[in-house]
Each structure stands twice: as structure tokens, then as C-alpha cells.
mmCIF file of C-alpha atoms and ligand atoms in Angstrom:
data_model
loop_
_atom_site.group_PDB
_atom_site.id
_atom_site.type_symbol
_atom_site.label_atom_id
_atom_site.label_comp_id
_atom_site.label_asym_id
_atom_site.label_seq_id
_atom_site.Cartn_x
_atom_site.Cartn_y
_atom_site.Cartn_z
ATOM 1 C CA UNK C 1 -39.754 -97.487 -57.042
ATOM 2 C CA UNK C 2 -38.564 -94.109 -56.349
ATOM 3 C CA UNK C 3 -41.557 -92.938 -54.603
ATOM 4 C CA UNK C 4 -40.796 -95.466 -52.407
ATOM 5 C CA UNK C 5 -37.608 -95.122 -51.088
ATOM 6 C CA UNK C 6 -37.951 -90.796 -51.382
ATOM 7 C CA UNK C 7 -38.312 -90.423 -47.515
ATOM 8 C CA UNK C 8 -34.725 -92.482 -46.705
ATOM 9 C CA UNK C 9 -32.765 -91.904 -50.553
ATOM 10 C CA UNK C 10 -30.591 -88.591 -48.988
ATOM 11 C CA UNK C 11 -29.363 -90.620 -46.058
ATOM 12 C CA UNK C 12 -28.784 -93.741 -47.880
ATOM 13 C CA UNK C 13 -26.738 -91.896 -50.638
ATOM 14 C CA UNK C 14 -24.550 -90.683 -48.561
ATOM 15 C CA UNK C 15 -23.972 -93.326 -46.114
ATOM 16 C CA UNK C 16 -24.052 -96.391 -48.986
ATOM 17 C CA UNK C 17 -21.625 -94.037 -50.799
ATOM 18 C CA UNK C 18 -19.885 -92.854 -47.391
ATOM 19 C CA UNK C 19 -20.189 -89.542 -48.804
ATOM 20 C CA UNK C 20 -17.722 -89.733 -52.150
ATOM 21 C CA UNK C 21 -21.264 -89.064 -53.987
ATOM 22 C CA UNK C 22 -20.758 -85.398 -52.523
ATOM 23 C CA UNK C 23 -16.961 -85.235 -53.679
ATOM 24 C CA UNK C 24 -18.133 -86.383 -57.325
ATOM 25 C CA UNK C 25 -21.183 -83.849 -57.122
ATOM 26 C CA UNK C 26 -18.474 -81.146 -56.919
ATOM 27 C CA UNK C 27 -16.813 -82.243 -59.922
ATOM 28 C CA UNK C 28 -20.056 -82.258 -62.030
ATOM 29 C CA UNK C 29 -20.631 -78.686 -61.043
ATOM 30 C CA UNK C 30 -17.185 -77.612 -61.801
ATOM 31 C CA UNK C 31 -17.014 -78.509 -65.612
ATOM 32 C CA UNK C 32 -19.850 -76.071 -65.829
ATOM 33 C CA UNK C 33 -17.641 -73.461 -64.049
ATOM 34 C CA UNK C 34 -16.371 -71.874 -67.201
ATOM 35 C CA UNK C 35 -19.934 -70.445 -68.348
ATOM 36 C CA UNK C 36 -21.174 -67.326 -66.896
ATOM 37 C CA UNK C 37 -24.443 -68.050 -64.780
ATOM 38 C CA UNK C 38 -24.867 -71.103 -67.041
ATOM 39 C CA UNK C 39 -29.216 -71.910 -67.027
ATOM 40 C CA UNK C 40 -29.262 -75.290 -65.991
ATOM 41 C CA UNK C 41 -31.573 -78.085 -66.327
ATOM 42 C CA UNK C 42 -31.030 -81.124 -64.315
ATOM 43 C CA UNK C 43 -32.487 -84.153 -65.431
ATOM 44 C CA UNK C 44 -33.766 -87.171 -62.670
ATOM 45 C CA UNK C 45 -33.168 -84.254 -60.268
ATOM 46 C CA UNK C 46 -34.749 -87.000 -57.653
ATOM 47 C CA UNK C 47 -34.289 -84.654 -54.191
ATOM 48 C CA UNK C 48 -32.326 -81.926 -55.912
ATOM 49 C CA UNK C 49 -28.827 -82.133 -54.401
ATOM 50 C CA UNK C 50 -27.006 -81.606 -57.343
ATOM 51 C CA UNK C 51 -29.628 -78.473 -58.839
ATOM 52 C CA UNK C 52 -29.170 -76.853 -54.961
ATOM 53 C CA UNK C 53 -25.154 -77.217 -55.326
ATOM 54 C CA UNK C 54 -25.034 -75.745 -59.005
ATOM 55 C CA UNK C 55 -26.974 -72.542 -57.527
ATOM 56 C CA UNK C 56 -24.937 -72.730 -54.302
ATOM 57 C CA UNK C 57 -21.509 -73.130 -56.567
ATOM 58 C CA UNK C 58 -22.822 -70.783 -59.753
ATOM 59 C CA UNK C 59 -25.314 -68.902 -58.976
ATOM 60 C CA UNK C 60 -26.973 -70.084 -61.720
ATOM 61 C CA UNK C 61 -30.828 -70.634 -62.243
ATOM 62 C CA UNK C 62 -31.613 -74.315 -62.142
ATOM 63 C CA UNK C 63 -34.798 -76.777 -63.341
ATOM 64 C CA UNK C 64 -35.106 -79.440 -62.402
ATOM 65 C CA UNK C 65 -37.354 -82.431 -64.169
ATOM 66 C CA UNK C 66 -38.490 -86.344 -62.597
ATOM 67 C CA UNK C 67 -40.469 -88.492 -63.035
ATOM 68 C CA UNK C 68 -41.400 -89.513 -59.209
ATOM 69 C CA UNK C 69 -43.617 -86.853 -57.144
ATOM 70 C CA UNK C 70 -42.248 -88.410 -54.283
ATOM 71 C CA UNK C 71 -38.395 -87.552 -54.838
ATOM 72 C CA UNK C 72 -39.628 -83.682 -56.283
ATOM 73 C CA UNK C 73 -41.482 -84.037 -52.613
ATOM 74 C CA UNK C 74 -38.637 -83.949 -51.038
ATOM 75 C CA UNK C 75 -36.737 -81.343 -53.647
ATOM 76 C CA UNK C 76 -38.851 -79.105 -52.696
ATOM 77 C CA UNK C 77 -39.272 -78.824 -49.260
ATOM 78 C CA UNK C 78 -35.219 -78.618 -49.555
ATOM 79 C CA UNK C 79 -35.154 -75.684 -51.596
ATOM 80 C CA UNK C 80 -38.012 -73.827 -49.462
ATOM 81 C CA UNK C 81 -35.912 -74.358 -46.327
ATOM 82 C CA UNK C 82 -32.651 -72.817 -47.783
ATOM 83 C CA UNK C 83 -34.831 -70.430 -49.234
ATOM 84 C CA UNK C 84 -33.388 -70.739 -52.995
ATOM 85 C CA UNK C 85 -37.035 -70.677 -54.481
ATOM 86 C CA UNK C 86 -36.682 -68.016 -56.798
ATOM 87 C CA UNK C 87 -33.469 -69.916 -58.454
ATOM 88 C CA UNK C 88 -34.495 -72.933 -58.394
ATOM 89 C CA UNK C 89 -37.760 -74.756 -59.508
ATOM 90 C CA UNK C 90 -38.635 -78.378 -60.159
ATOM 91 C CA UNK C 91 -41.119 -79.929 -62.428
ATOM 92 C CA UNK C 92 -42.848 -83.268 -63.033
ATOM 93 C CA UNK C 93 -41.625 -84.714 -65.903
ATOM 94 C CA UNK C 94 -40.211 -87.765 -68.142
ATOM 95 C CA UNK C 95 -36.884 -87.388 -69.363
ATOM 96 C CA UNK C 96 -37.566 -89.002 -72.725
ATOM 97 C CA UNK C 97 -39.855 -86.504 -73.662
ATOM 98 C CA UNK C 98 -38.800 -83.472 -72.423
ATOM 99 C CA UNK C 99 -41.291 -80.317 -71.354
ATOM 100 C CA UNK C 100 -39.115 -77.895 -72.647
ATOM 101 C CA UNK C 101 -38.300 -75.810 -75.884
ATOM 102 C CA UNK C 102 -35.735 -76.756 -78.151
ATOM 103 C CA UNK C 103 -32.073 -75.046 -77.037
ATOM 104 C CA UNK C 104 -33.493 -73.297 -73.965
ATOM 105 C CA UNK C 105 -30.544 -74.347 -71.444
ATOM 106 C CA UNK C 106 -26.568 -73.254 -71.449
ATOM 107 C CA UNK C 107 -25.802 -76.693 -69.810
ATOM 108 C CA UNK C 108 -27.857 -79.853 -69.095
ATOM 109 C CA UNK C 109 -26.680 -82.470 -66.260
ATOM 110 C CA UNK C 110 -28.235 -85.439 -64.739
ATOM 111 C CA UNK C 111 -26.353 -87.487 -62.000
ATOM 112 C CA UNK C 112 -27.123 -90.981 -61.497
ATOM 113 C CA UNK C 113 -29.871 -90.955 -63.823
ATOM 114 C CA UNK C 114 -29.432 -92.316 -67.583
ATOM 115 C CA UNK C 115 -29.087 -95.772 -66.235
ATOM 116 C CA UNK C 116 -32.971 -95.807 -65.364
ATOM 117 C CA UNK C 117 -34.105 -94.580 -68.454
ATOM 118 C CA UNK C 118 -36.478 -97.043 -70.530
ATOM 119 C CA UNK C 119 -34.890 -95.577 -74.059
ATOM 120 C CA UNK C 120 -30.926 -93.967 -73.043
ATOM 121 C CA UNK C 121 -30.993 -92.897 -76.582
ATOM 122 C CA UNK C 122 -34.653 -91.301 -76.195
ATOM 123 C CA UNK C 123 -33.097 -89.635 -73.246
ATOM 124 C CA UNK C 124 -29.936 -88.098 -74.408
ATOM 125 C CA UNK C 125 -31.638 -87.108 -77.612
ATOM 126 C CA UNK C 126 -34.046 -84.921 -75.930
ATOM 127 C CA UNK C 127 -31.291 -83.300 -73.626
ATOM 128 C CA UNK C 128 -29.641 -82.613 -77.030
ATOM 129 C CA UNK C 129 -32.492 -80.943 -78.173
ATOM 130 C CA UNK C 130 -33.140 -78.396 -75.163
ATOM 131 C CA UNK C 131 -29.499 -77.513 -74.697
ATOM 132 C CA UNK C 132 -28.127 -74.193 -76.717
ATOM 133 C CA UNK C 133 -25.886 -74.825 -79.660
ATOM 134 C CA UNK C 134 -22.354 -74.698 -78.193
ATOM 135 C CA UNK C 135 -23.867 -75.974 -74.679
ATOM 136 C CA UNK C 136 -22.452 -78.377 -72.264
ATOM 137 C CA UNK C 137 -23.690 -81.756 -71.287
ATOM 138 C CA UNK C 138 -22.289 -83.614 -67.902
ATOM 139 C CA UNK C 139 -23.360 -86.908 -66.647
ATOM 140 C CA UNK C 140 -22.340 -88.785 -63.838
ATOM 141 C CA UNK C 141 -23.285 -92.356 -63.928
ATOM 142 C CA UNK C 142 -22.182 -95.787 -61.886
ATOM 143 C CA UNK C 143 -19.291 -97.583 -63.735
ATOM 144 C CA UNK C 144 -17.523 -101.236 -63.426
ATOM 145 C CA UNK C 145 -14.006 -100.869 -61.958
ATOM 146 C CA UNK C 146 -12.042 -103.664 -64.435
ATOM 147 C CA UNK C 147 -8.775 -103.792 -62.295
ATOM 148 C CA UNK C 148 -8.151 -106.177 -59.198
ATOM 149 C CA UNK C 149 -9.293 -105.761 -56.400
ATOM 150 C CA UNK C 150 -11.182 -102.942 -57.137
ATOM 151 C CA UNK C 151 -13.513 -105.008 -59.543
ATOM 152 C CA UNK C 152 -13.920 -107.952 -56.690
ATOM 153 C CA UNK C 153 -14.299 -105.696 -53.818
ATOM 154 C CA UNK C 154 -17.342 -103.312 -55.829
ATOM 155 C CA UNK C 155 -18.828 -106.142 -56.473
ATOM 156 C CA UNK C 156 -19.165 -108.052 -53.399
ATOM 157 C CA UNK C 157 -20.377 -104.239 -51.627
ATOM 158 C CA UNK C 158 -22.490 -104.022 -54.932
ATOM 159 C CA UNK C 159 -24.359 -107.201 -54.864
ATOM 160 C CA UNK C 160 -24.111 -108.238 -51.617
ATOM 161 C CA UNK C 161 -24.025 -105.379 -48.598
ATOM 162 C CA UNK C 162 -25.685 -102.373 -50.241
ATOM 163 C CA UNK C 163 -28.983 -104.831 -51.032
ATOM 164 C CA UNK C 164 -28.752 -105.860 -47.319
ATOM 165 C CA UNK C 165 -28.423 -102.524 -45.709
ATOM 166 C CA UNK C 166 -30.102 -100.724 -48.249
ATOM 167 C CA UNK C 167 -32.924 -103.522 -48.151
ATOM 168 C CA UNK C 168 -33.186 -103.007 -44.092
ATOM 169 C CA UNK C 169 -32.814 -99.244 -43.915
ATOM 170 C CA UNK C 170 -35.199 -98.209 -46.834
ATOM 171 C CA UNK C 171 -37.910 -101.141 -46.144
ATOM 172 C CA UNK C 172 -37.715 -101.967 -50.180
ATOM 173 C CA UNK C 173 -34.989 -104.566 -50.891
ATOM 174 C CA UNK C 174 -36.083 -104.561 -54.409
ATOM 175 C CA UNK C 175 -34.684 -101.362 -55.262
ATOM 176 C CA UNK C 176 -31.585 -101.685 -53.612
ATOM 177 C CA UNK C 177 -31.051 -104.691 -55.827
ATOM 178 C CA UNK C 178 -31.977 -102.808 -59.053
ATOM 179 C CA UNK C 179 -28.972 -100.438 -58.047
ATOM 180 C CA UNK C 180 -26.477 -103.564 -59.144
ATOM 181 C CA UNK C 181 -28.594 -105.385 -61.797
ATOM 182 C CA UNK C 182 -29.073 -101.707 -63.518
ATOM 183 C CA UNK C 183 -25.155 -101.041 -63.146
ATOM 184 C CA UNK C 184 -23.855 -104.379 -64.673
ATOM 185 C CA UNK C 185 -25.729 -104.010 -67.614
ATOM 186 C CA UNK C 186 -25.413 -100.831 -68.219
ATOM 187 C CA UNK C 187 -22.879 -99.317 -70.780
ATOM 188 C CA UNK C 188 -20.191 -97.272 -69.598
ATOM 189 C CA UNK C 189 -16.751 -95.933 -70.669
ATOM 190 C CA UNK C 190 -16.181 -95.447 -74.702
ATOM 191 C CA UNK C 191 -19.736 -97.504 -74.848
ATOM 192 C CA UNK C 192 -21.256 -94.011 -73.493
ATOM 193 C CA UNK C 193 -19.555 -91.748 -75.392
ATOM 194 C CA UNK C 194 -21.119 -93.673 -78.546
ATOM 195 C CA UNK C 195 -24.271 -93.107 -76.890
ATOM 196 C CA UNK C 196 -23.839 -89.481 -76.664
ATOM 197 C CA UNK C 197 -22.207 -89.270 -80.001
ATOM 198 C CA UNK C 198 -25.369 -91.184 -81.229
ATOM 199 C CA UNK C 199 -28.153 -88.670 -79.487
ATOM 200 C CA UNK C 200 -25.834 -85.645 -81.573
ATOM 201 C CA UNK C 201 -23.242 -84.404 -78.480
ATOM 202 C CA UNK C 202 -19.414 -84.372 -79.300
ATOM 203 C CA UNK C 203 -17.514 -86.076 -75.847
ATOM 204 C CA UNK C 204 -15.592 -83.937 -74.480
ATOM 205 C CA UNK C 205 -13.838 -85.678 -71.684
ATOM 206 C CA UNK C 206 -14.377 -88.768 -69.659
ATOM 207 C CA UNK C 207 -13.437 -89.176 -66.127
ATOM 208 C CA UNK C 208 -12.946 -92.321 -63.853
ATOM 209 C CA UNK C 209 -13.733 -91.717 -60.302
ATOM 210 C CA UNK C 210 -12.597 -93.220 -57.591
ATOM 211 C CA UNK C 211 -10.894 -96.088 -58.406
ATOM 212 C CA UNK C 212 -13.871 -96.267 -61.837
ATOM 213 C CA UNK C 213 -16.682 -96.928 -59.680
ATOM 214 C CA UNK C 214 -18.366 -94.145 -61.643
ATOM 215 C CA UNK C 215 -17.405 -92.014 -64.039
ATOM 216 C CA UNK C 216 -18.048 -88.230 -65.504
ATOM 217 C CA UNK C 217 -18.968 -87.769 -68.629
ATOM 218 C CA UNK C 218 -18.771 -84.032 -70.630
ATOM 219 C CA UNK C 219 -20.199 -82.874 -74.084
ATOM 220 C CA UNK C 220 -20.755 -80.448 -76.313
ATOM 221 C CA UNK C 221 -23.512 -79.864 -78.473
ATOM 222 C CA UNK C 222 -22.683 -78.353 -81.739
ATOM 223 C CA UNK C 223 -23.199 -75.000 -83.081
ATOM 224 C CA UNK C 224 -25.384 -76.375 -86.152
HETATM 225 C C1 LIG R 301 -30.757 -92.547 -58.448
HETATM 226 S S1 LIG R 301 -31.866 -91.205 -58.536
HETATM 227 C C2 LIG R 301 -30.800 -89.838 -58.815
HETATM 228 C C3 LIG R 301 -31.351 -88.556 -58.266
HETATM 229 C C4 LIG R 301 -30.395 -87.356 -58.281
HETATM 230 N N1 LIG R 301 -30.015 -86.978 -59.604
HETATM 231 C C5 LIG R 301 -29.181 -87.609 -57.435
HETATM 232 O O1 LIG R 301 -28.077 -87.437 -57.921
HETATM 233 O O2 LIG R 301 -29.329 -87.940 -56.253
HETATM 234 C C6 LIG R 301 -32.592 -91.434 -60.126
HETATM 235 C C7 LIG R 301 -33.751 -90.503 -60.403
HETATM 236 O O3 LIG R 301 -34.129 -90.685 -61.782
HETATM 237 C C8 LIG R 301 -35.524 -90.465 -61.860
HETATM 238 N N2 LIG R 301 -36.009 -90.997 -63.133
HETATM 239 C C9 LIG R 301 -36.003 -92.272 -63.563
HETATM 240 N N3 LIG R 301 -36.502 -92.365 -64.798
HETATM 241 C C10 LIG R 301 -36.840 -91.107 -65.175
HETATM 242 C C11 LIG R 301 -37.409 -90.549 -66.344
HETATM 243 N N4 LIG R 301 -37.741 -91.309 -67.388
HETATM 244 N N5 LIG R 301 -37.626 -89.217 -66.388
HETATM 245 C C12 LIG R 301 -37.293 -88.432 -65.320
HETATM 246 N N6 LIG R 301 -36.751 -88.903 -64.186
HETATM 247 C C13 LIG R 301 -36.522 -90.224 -64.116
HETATM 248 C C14 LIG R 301 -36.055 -91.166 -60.622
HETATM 249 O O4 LIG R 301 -37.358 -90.769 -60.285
HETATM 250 C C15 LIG R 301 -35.010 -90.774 -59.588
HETATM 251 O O5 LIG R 301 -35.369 -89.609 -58.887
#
């Protein structure tokens, strides 16, 4: 599905989101402020906005891993033409079975991505296993806003107008209406944090954004 929609997915984040995805982006990158160069790896790195911003932000050296050639496509002809190649690479890869050694990163992050995975606890559990003892974890992942009108107004935009534009624009209506049907049954809130508790991380913090249409999620990995 993601191959499909690589070529348009940059300019239908932003204007589907009206560009708060870039404002939450930020936020990601700054829990990971406190660690010194942190080595990143950033999971369902689809066309790498978030690895290129930790670099731009950090410095820091980033990997990224996904599963579609067609979003990494795109990845990379972004890093080559801001010439970040020697900071940043990206590999093919499933995030429920990592291609990495056990604690190899300072911080692991993944935007928008645990929602597609077949197994979540698969998924965090091997993003446990490649971050350092002590590391951080961030995730940024759609939420349901619970409060009127917030809840009525997400979903009518959810279920009704980003299928339709995102259906027209991108040529694959399908996927756009994945984006909801993933969302609503997805768990979010303290539902994740006993996710991430389950795959070994200790929650950290837990941040609504933007009225709870998504949230940020930070944890720690223990020092064993
Ligand atoms: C909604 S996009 C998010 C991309 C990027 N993180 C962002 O913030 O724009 C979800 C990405 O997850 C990837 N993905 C889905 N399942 C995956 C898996 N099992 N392993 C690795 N990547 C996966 C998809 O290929 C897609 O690029």
C-alpha cells in the first residue's frame, strides 16, 4: 500500500495534516535533546522526514528501517539532495524483526508507524532489544480526541474528507481509508503505555497533541 502512494505521501502529509505533522515532528526530536549526538534508529522511516530533522536538530547519525522500497525511494533521493549521506542511511527492513544487534542505538523513534504493524508487541519488543540499556524510546502515533467537538469534528475529517481528498489526490482511496479504520482500532493513551511496558520499556511521559488527535509517547529502557 505504501509503495503506492510513495510518489504523493510528503504532500499529502502535510496538506491532510495542514502541516501540525511538522510541529509534532519537532517535539519527537526534542525529547531526544538531552543525549549527546544520540545514534538513532528510526523505525517505518517511510520518506525520512523525521531521520533528516533528528540530524538537522542533533547532529546525530540516523538509520533508518521500512518495509516499502518505494517510501526508502523517496528517503533517499531526499537525503542525497541535502547532501546528509554520510549521517544518514536507510535500509530495507521489517520492523518486527529487526536487522540490527541487540542495544546498538542511544534512542529509537518511529512516527506514525506502530499502528501498521501486523504484531505491535513483535514490534516494540524488537526496538527494546536494539536500544542501549538506559536508552530512550519516542513514538508518535494517531489518537481519538474523547472531548466534544473535538471527537465529532476528527471524525467526520477522519472518515469522511481525508478518504475523499486523499482518495483523489493519491489515486488509491483504499489507503486513505485504512488511515481511519487503522486509527479507531488502534490502542492509544494508558492502553500504549501497557504495550510498551509489555515489550520491557518503562513510560516515561505521554503527551496529547493538539487537541489528542495524536499523541507522544517516551520510554526508557532499563539498565538490566
Ligand atoms: C504512515 S507511514 C510513516 C512514515 C514516516 N515515519 C513519517 O512519519 O512520515 C508508515 C510507514 O510504516 C512502514 N511500515 C509498515 N509496516 C512496517 C513494518 N512491519 N516494518 C517496517 N516498516 C513498516 C510503511 O512502509 C510506511 O513507510
Amino acid at each position: 500500500m505504501f509503495n503506492s502512494i510513495a510518489a504523493k505521501y510528503d504532500f499529502l502529509n502535510h496538506f491532510l495534516s495542514m502541516g501540525i505533522d511538522k510541529i509534532w515532528r519537532k517535539r519527537v526530536i526534542k525529547l531526544l535533546s538531552h543525549i549527546q549526538k544520540p545514534y538513532i534508529l528510526d523505525v517505518a522511516t517511510g520518506t525520512g522526514d523525521l531521520a533528516l530533522l533528528a540530524h538537522k536538530k542533533l547532529g546525530s547519525k540516523v538509520t533508518g528501517v521500512d518495509i516499502s522500497t518505494g517510501m526508502l525511494e523517496v528517503a533517499e533521493k531526499k537525503i542525497k539532495e541535502r547532501g546528509v549521506g554520510e549521517f544518514i542511511t536507510v535500509v530495507e527492513g521489517d520492523s518486527e524483526n529487526l536487522p540490527f544487534d541487540d542495544n546498538s542505538f542511544d534512542a529509537v523513534m518511529v512516527a506514525f508507524g506502530v499502528r501498521n504493524f501486523e504484531n505491535l508487541n513483535k514490534g516494540l519488543t524488537e526496538m527494546t532489544r536494539v536500544l542501549k540499556p538506559g536508552g530512550r524510546m519516542v513514538v508518535l502515533e494517531f489518537a481519538r480526541p474523547s472531548s466534544f467537538p473535538f471527537k465529532q469534528l476528527y471524525f467526520f475529517y477522519f472518515k469522511q474528507m481525508l478518504p475523499f481528498f486523499g482518495g483523489i489526490i493519491s489515486k488509491d482511496k483504499a489507503a486513505y481509508e485504512y488511515l481511519p479504520a487503522s486509527v479507531l482500532n488502534f490502542p492509544d493513551g494508558e492502553a500504549f503505555d501497557k504495550e510498551l511496558v509489555a515489550a520491557g520499556m518503562k513510560p516515561l511521559s505521554r503527551k496529547k497533541q493538539t487537541f489528542g488527535i495524536a499523541t507522544i509517547y517516551a520510554a526508557e529502557k532499563g539498565m538490566q
